[in-house]
Short mmCIF file of C-alpha atoms in Angstrom, two decimals:
data_model
loop_
_atom_site.label_atom_id
_atom_site.label_comp_id
_atom_site.label_asym_id
_atom_site.label_seq_id
_atom_site.Cartn_x
_atom_site.Cartn_y
_atom_site.Cartn_z
CA UNK Q 8 3.78 -35.63 -7.59
CA UNK Q 9 1.94 -32.72 -5.94
CA UNK Q 10 4.14 -29.82 -4.80
CA UNK Q 11 3.27 -30.29 -1.10
CA UNK Q 12 4.03 -34.02 -1.31
CA UNK Q 13 7.35 -33.32 -3.03
CA UNK Q 14 8.27 -30.75 -0.38
CA UNK Q 15 7.56 -33.18 2.45
CA UNK Q 16 9.55 -35.90 0.68
CA UNK Q 17 12.52 -33.55 0.27
CA UNK Q 18 12.33 -32.47 3.92
CA UNK Q 19 12.56 -36.09 5.01
CA UNK Q 20 15.50 -36.70 2.69
CA UNK Q 21 17.33 -33.66 4.06
CA UNK Q 22 16.68 -34.67 7.67
CA UNK Q 23 17.85 -38.23 7.01
CA UNK Q 24 21.14 -36.89 5.65
CA UNK Q 25 21.91 -34.46 8.49
CA UNK Q 26 24.17 -35.23 11.44
CA UNK Q 27 21.69 -34.91 14.33
CA UNK Q 28 24.41 -35.20 16.99
CA UNK Q 29 24.89 -31.43 16.76
CA UNK Q 30 23.02 -28.40 15.41
CA UNK Q 31 23.85 -28.17 11.68
CA UNK Q 32 25.19 -24.87 10.36
CA UNK Q 33 23.39 -22.98 7.59
CA UNK Q 34 26.03 -24.15 5.13
CA UNK Q 35 25.57 -27.79 6.17
CA UNK Q 36 21.81 -27.45 5.85
CA UNK Q 37 22.06 -25.89 2.38
CA UNK Q 38 24.46 -28.65 1.32
CA UNK Q 39 21.92 -31.26 2.46
CA UNK Q 40 19.13 -29.47 0.58
CA UNK Q 41 21.24 -29.28 -2.59
CA UNK Q 42 22.04 -33.00 -2.34
CA UNK Q 43 18.33 -33.86 -1.99
CA UNK Q 44 17.42 -31.67 -4.97
CA UNK Q 45 20.20 -33.16 -7.10
CA UNK Q 46 18.41 -36.52 -6.95
CA UNK Q 47 15.30 -34.97 -8.51
CA UNK Q 48 16.72 -35.05 -12.04
CA UNK Q 49 13.44 -34.25 -13.81
CA UNK Q 50 12.84 -30.98 -11.98
CA UNK Q 51 13.57 -27.76 -13.94
CA UNK Q 52 16.35 -25.53 -12.57
CA UNK Q 53 13.90 -22.74 -11.71
CA UNK Q 54 11.76 -25.15 -9.71
CA UNK Q 55 14.83 -26.42 -7.85
CA UNK Q 56 15.84 -22.86 -6.92
CA UNK Q 57 12.32 -22.17 -5.62
CA UNK Q 58 12.32 -25.39 -3.59
CA UNK Q 59 15.80 -24.63 -2.24
CA UNK Q 60 14.56 -21.37 -0.70
CA UNK Q 61 11.30 -22.95 0.47
CA UNK Q 62 13.12 -25.78 2.24
CA UNK Q 63 15.64 -23.46 3.88
CA UNK Q 64 12.81 -21.17 5.06
CA UNK Q 65 11.04 -24.20 6.50
CA UNK Q 66 14.07 -25.34 8.51
CA UNK Q 67 15.59 -22.03 9.53
CA UNK Q 68 13.11 -19.20 9.06
CA UNK Q 69 9.32 -18.71 9.09
CA UNK Q 70 8.38 -21.38 6.57
CA UNK Q 71 5.76 -20.29 4.00
CA UNK Q 72 5.45 -16.86 5.63
CA UNK Q 73 9.04 -15.95 4.81
CA UNK Q 74 8.29 -15.02 1.20
CA UNK Q 75 5.70 -12.52 2.40
CA UNK Q 76 8.07 -11.25 5.10
CA UNK Q 77 10.75 -10.65 2.45
CA UNK Q 78 8.35 -8.61 0.29
CA UNK Q 79 8.80 -4.99 1.40
CA UNK Q 80 5.45 -4.03 -0.15
CA UNK Q 81 3.43 -6.39 2.08
CA UNK Q 82 2.06 -4.38 5.02
CA UNK Q 83 0.03 -7.02 6.88
CA UNK Q 84 -0.03 -10.81 7.09
CA UNK Q 85 -3.00 -12.69 8.56
CA UNK Q 86 -2.86 -16.42 9.32
CA UNK Q 87 -6.24 -17.99 10.14
CA UNK Q 88 -5.19 -21.52 10.99
CA UNK Q 89 -2.65 -23.54 9.00
CA UNK Q 90 -4.53 -23.49 5.67
CA UNK Q 91 -5.74 -19.89 5.34
CA UNK Q 92 -3.21 -17.10 4.88
CA UNK Q 93 -4.12 -13.57 3.77
CA UNK Q 94 -1.95 -10.53 3.15
CA UNK Q 95 -2.30 -6.81 2.42
CA UNK Q 96 -0.25 -5.27 -0.37
CA UNK Q 97 -0.76 -1.80 -1.76
CA UNK Q 98 -3.81 -1.43 0.47
CA UNK Q 99 -5.49 -4.47 -1.14
CA UNK Q 100 -6.28 -7.64 0.83
CA UNK Q 101 -5.63 -10.92 -0.98
CA UNK Q 102 -5.34 -14.64 -0.21
CA UNK Q 103 -1.93 -16.35 -0.28
CA UNK Q 104 -1.83 -19.43 -2.50
CA UNK Q 105 0.39 -21.31 -0.06
CA UNK Q 106 -0.26 -22.83 3.35
CA UNK Q 107 1.47 -24.63 6.20
CA UNK Q 108 1.87 -28.39 5.98
CA UNK Q 109 -0.21 -28.69 9.15
CA UNK Q 110 -1.08 -27.10 12.47
CA UNK Q 111 2.02 -28.58 14.10
CA UNK Q 112 4.29 -26.69 11.68
CA UNK Q 113 2.39 -23.46 12.28
CA UNK Q 114 2.78 -23.94 16.03
CA UNK Q 115 6.53 -24.49 15.55
CA UNK Q 116 6.80 -21.18 13.71
CA UNK Q 117 4.83 -19.43 16.46
CA UNK Q 118 7.15 -20.79 19.15
CA UNK Q 119 10.13 -19.65 17.09
CA UNK Q 120 8.72 -16.11 16.93
CA UNK Q 121 7.89 -15.76 20.63
CA UNK Q 122 11.13 -17.39 21.79
CA UNK Q 123 13.06 -14.72 19.89
CA UNK Q 124 11.72 -12.03 22.24
CA UNK Q 125 11.67 -14.12 25.41
CA UNK Q 126 7.90 -14.51 25.40
CA UNK Q 127 5.83 -17.62 26.03
CA UNK Q 128 2.52 -18.73 24.58
CA UNK Q 129 0.63 -21.95 25.32
CA UNK Q 130 -2.85 -23.22 26.13
CA UNK Q 131 -2.61 -21.79 29.65
CA UNK Q 132 -1.59 -18.37 28.30
CA UNK Q 133 -2.93 -18.39 24.72
CA UNK Q 134 -2.52 -14.72 23.75
CA UNK Q 135 0.78 -12.94 23.23
CA UNK Q 136 2.23 -9.88 21.48
CA UNK Q 137 5.74 -10.20 20.05
CA UNK Q 138 7.87 -8.85 17.23
CA UNK Q 139 10.13 -10.09 14.48
CA UNK Q 140 13.79 -9.20 14.00
CA UNK Q 141 12.82 -6.53 11.45
CA UNK Q 142 10.52 -4.82 13.98
CA UNK Q 143 7.24 -6.19 12.62
CA UNK Q 144 4.54 -6.49 15.29
CA UNK Q 145 3.07 -9.95 15.86
CA UNK Q 146 -0.11 -10.95 17.69
CA UNK Q 147 -0.75 -14.65 18.39
CA UNK Q 148 -3.91 -16.35 19.64
CA UNK Q 149 -3.91 -20.11 20.26
CA UNK Q 150 -6.69 -22.65 20.88
CA UNK Q 151 -8.89 -22.97 22.88
CA UNK Q 152 -9.42 -19.20 22.53
CA UNK Q 153 -9.13 -19.66 18.75
CA UNK Q 154 -11.08 -22.90 18.17
CA UNK Q 155 -10.32 -23.08 14.42
CA UNK Q 156 -6.56 -23.13 14.90
CA UNK Q 157 -3.75 -20.70 15.78
CA UNK Q 158 -4.22 -17.11 14.60
CA UNK Q 159 -1.19 -14.99 13.73
CA UNK Q 160 -1.40 -11.34 12.67
CA UNK Q 161 1.79 -9.59 11.56
CA UNK Q 162 1.84 -5.82 11.10
CA UNK Q 163 4.74 -4.75 8.86
CA UNK Q 164 6.51 -1.42 8.94
CA UNK Q 165 8.44 0.31 6.20
CA UNK Q 166 12.16 -0.47 6.25
CA UNK Q 167 12.81 3.08 5.06
CA UNK Q 168 12.19 5.55 7.92
CA UNK Q 169 9.01 7.52 7.28
CA UNK Q 170 9.33 11.30 6.98
CA UNK Q 171 6.84 14.11 6.58
CA UNK Q 172 8.32 14.72 3.13
CA UNK Q 173 7.46 11.14 2.08
CA UNK Q 174 3.95 11.56 3.48
CA UNK Q 175 3.56 14.67 1.33
CA UNK Q 176 4.65 12.67 -1.75
CA UNK Q 177 2.11 10.00 -0.80
CA UNK Q 178 -0.52 12.78 -0.58
CA UNK Q 179 -1.26 11.95 3.04
CA UNK Q 180 -0.87 15.65 3.85
CA UNK Q 181 0.10 18.88 2.10
CA UNK Q 182 3.38 20.82 2.12
CA UNK Q 183 1.71 23.56 4.15
CA UNK Q 184 0.42 21.12 6.77
CA UNK Q 185 3.83 19.39 6.94
CA UNK Q 186 5.60 22.73 7.50
CA UNK Q 187 3.11 23.63 10.21
CA UNK Q 188 3.53 20.32 12.05
CA UNK Q 189 7.33 20.50 11.78
CA UNK Q 190 7.24 23.95 13.37
CA UNK Q 191 4.93 22.76 16.16
CA UNK Q 192 7.15 19.76 17.00
CA UNK Q 193 10.24 21.99 17.14
CA UNK Q 194 8.39 24.53 19.27
CA UNK Q 195 7.46 21.85 21.81
CA UNK Q 196 3.74 21.45 21.20
CA UNK Q 197 2.18 18.33 22.71
CA UNK Q 198 0.59 16.40 19.84
CA UNK Q 199 -1.88 13.53 19.96
CA UNK Q 200 -2.62 11.33 16.93
CA UNK Q 201 -5.93 9.48 16.66
CA UNK Q 202 -7.26 7.02 14.11
CA UNK Q 203 -8.69 3.58 13.59
CA UNK Q 204 -6.83 0.28 13.33
CA UNK Q 205 -4.37 0.33 10.43
CA UNK Q 206 -4.79 4.06 9.80
CA UNK Q 207 -1.04 4.72 10.07
CA UNK Q 208 -0.74 6.20 13.56
CA UNK Q 209 2.65 4.65 14.33
CA UNK Q 210 3.98 5.56 10.88
CA UNK Q 211 2.92 9.17 11.36
CA UNK Q 212 4.39 9.23 14.86
CA UNK Q 213 7.72 8.16 13.35
CA UNK Q 214 7.51 10.93 10.79
CA UNK Q 215 6.72 13.61 13.37
CA UNK Q 216 9.59 12.45 15.55
CA UNK Q 217 11.98 13.29 12.74
CA UNK Q 218 11.42 16.98 13.47
CA UNK Q 219 12.66 16.73 17.08
CA UNK Q 220 15.90 18.76 17.54
CA UNK Q 221 19.01 16.60 17.99
CA UNK Q 222 20.10 18.01 21.35
CA UNK Q 223 17.12 16.61 23.29
CA UNK Q 224 16.76 13.47 25.37
CA UNK Q 225 13.77 11.45 24.19
CA UNK Q 226 12.25 8.41 25.88
CA UNK Q 227 9.88 6.14 23.96
CA UNK Q 228 7.41 3.87 25.75
CA UNK Q 229 5.69 1.08 23.85
CA UNK Q 230 3.83 -2.19 24.30
CA UNK Q 231 6.01 -3.71 21.59
CA UNK Q 232 8.93 -1.85 20.02
CA UNK Q 233 7.77 -0.40 16.70
CA UNK Q 234 9.11 3.13 16.46
CA UNK Q 235 12.21 3.59 14.30
CA UNK Q 236 13.77 6.81 15.52
CA UNK Q 237 17.22 8.19 14.70
CA UNK Q 238 17.60 10.48 17.73
CA UNK Q 239 21.12 10.41 19.31
CA UNK Q 240 19.99 10.65 22.95
CA UNK Q 241 17.22 8.05 22.73
CA UNK Q 242 16.00 5.64 25.41
CA UNK Q 243 13.54 2.91 24.40
CA UNK Q 244 11.34 1.21 26.99
CA UNK Q 245 9.09 -1.77 26.31
CA UNK Q 246 6.26 -3.19 28.43
CA UNK Q 247 6.37 -6.81 29.52
CA UNK Q 248 3.66 -9.36 30.18
CA UNK Q 249 3.67 -11.54 33.28
CA UNK Q 250 5.57 -14.82 33.19
CA UNK Q 251 4.06 -18.28 33.53
CA UNK Q 252 3.88 -17.79 37.31
CA UNK Q 253 1.87 -14.61 36.86
CA UNK Q 254 4.76 -12.39 37.93
CA UNK Q 255 7.06 -9.80 36.37
CA UNK Q 256 4.52 -7.71 34.49
CA UNK Q 257 5.70 -4.20 33.58
CA UNK Q 258 2.93 -1.91 32.32
CA UNK Q 259 2.96 1.25 30.23
CA UNK Q 260 1.99 3.09 33.38
CA UNK Q 261 5.02 1.69 35.22
CA UNK Q 262 7.27 2.78 32.37
CA UNK Q 263 5.91 6.34 32.23
CA UNK Q 264 6.54 6.77 35.96
CA UNK Q 265 10.05 5.35 35.58
CA UNK Q 266 10.77 7.51 32.53
CA UNK Q 267 10.04 10.67 34.51
CA UNK Q 268 13.05 9.83 36.71
CA UNK Q 269 15.34 9.57 33.68
CA UNK Q 270 15.47 13.29 32.86
CA UNK Q 271 13.53 13.22 29.57
CA UNK Q 272 12.99 16.34 27.49
CA UNK Q 273 10.16 14.60 25.67
CA UNK Q 274 8.14 11.43 26.07
CA UNK Q 275 6.77 9.46 23.15
CA UNK Q 276 4.09 6.99 24.24
CA UNK Q 277 3.31 4.60 21.39
CA UNK Q 278 -0.36 4.21 22.32
CA UNK Q 279 -2.53 4.83 25.36
CA UNK Q 280 -5.44 2.51 26.13
CA UNK Q 281 -6.24 2.92 29.83
CA UNK Q 282 -5.15 4.41 33.12
CA UNK Q 283 -1.69 5.28 31.84
CA UNK Q 284 -3.35 8.18 30.00
CA UNK Q 285 -3.53 10.11 33.28
CA UNK Q 286 0.22 9.70 33.87
CA UNK Q 287 0.99 10.77 30.31
CA UNK Q 288 -1.14 13.93 30.58
CA UNK Q 289 0.41 14.82 33.92
CA UNK Q 290 3.87 14.45 32.35
CA UNK Q 291 2.84 16.76 29.51
CA UNK Q 292 1.63 19.27 32.10
CA UNK Q 293 4.81 19.23 34.16
CA UNK Q 294 7.53 20.40 31.83
CA UNK Q 295 7.84 17.63 29.23
CA UNK Q 296 6.73 19.81 26.33
CA UNK Q 297 6.80 18.34 22.87
CA UNK Q 298 5.56 14.92 23.95
CA UNK Q 299 3.70 12.73 21.46
CA UNK Q 300 1.22 9.87 21.69
CA UNK Q 301 -1.51 8.02 19.81
CA UNK Q 302 -4.86 6.39 20.50
CA UNK Q 303 -7.81 4.71 18.82
CA UNK Q 304 -10.63 7.09 17.91
CA UNK Q 305 -13.10 7.85 15.12
CA UNK Q 306 -12.47 11.62 15.09
CA UNK Q 307 -10.73 14.29 17.14
CA UNK Q 308 -13.90 14.91 19.16
CA UNK Q 309 -14.43 11.18 19.70
CA UNK Q 310 -10.79 10.83 20.80
CA UNK Q 311 -11.29 13.53 23.44
CA UNK Q 312 -14.25 11.59 24.81
CA UNK Q 313 -12.21 8.39 24.87
CA UNK Q 314 -9.35 10.17 26.61
CA UNK Q 315 -11.76 11.26 29.35
CA UNK Q 316 -12.83 7.66 29.84
CA UNK Q 317 -9.24 6.41 29.91
CA UNK Q 318 -8.17 9.04 32.45
CA UNK Q 319 -11.06 8.03 34.70
CA UNK Q 320 -9.71 4.46 34.52
CA UNK Q 321 -6.49 5.76 36.07
CA UNK Q 322 -7.93 7.67 39.00
CA UNK Q 323 -11.09 8.93 40.66
CA UNK Q 324 -11.28 12.53 39.49
CA UNK Q 325 -14.24 14.82 38.84
CA UNK Q 326 -15.02 15.19 35.14
CA UNK Q 327 -14.21 18.92 35.10
CA UNK Q 328 -10.73 18.13 36.44
CA UNK Q 329 -10.22 15.44 33.80
CA UNK Q 330 -11.21 17.81 31.00
CA UNK Q 331 -9.00 20.50 32.45
CA UNK Q 332 -6.03 18.11 32.45
CA UNK Q 333 -6.62 17.12 28.82
CA UNK Q 334 -7.13 20.68 27.59
CA UNK Q 335 -4.06 21.94 29.42
CA UNK Q 336 -1.82 19.09 28.24
CA UNK Q 337 -2.65 18.83 24.54
CA UNK Q 338 -1.95 21.48 21.92
CA UNK Q 339 -2.61 19.70 18.62
CA UNK Q 340 -4.83 16.77 17.67
CA UNK Q 341 -4.37 14.95 14.37
CA UNK Q 342 -6.84 12.44 13.00
CA UNK Q 343 -5.90 9.79 10.42
CA UNK Q 344 -8.03 7.38 8.41
CA UNK Q 345 -7.53 4.49 6.06
CA UNK Q 346 -9.64 5.09 2.96
CA UNK Q 347 -11.43 2.52 0.80
CA UNK Q 348 -8.58 2.46 -1.73
CA UNK Q 349 -6.18 1.42 1.05
CA UNK Q 350 -4.43 4.79 1.31
CA UNK Q 351 -3.86 6.43 4.69
CA UNK Q 352 -4.57 10.14 4.96
CA UNK Q 353 -4.56 12.95 7.49
CA UNK Q 354 -8.24 13.84 7.79
CA UNK Q 355 -7.97 16.78 10.17
CA UNK Q 356 -5.63 18.86 12.32
CA UNK Q 357 -7.17 20.66 15.30
CA UNK Q 358 -5.87 23.08 17.88
CA UNK Q 359 -6.96 22.40 21.45
CA UNK Q 360 -8.13 25.81 22.66
CA UNK Q 361 -9.05 24.93 26.24
CA UNK Q 362 -11.83 23.79 28.54
CA UNK Q 363 -14.88 25.99 28.74
CA UNK Q 364 -18.40 25.32 29.97
CA UNK Q 365 -19.23 21.65 29.48
CA UNK Q 366 -16.50 20.60 27.07
CA UNK Q 367 -13.10 21.02 25.45
CA UNK Q 368 -12.99 23.48 22.57
CA UNK Q 369 -11.30 22.55 19.30
CA UNK Q 370 -10.36 24.82 16.41
CA UNK Q 371 -10.09 23.49 12.86
CA UNK Q 372 -6.69 24.17 11.30
CA UNK Q 373 -6.70 21.68 8.41
CA UNK Q 374 -9.64 19.54 7.24
CA UNK Q 375 -9.82 17.13 4.31
CA UNK Q 376 -12.61 18.11 1.94
CA UNK Q 377 -13.29 16.33 -1.38
CA UNK Q 378 -9.94 14.58 -1.07
CA UNK Q 379 -7.95 17.75 -0.39
CA UNK Q 380 -6.51 18.77 2.99
CA UNK Q 381 -7.63 22.40 3.19
CA UNK Q 382 -6.38 25.03 5.58
CA UNK Q 383 -9.25 26.37 7.71
CA UNK Q 384 -7.65 28.53 10.40
CA UNK Q 385 -4.53 30.00 11.98
CA UNK Q 386 -2.83 28.55 15.03
CA UNK Q 387 -3.11 30.79 18.08
CA UNK Q 388 -1.45 28.47 20.52
CA UNK Q 389 -0.16 28.08 24.03
CA UNK Q 390 3.44 29.16 24.23
CA UNK Q 391 5.57 26.13 25.04
CA UNK Q 392 9.18 26.94 24.15
CA UNK Q 393 11.16 29.82 22.73
#
């Protein structure tokens, strides 16, 4: 009998043996699974153990995805319909040799995920962002937007908090660059991290946050909670989509404005994409030194251009005023990239010197050349804190 056929047969046997008058406990479910497997006398013990976990995952957890979720080395999981599952491990993309029993089972798993964070996804509202218990970020797209079946993308994060020391060991940056960045965070420099999708922006933001002195009140603002900070006086805020009636939406911009009334020493904005950029820059310019944020960009210079566009989405300001705001608010710009071998590296560190003439001036401090992050200049710097 084919493995999938055997699994479906065992599921039916387990269900037939359960008391459906009440929700069975995990122990009762495992007992039912063991009883069903005991009848399969010809199966090897190793196969029975594998099926035991597979069946329990199917009833209680995330079905075939659970094995990938349990693998700490898997950094991304991509589900393209019920039959096509891909994953990234060690920077390499590969195809999973397992699949869901059908689209209905995949949809059940999706509903389980979104229900866990009080979100809703259906044909009327077919796109949602959610997260798993372990903090992994989940994006779901349902038909009719995804005509070939439900799409699920899960971004995993390291269970061990990332530090600048670990990034040095991974050769993402050098000891000298790590010492410089640690000093700038402690001194209250406003730092912006740019990079493409999957370049490690959130991971690096976590690492930088580890240098924040303990006595400060820090407020994080995110679309979906991803940061794993160990700061004693920490407040975490999360945006919220509208409900099925189109009400109750809380945006990043709303949260930044609220956070400013909560006496923060620093703000950490997970990512800026639009008009909230103006509010973030204004916060950086009004006493919240040492704030951190990230955004999508192809280089430090490209990120500055994108920031200008995003600020203009938040208010009608002349371009010279926008550039003045950016140059005054930001002290350091880091750019990250994911290389062809799957590794994530710091490509450059720039100092924001100011706004002159027709643009914002940047000074190279560290630049990656032939695979090595080389020091190019000394930090002159705006004085932020003593």
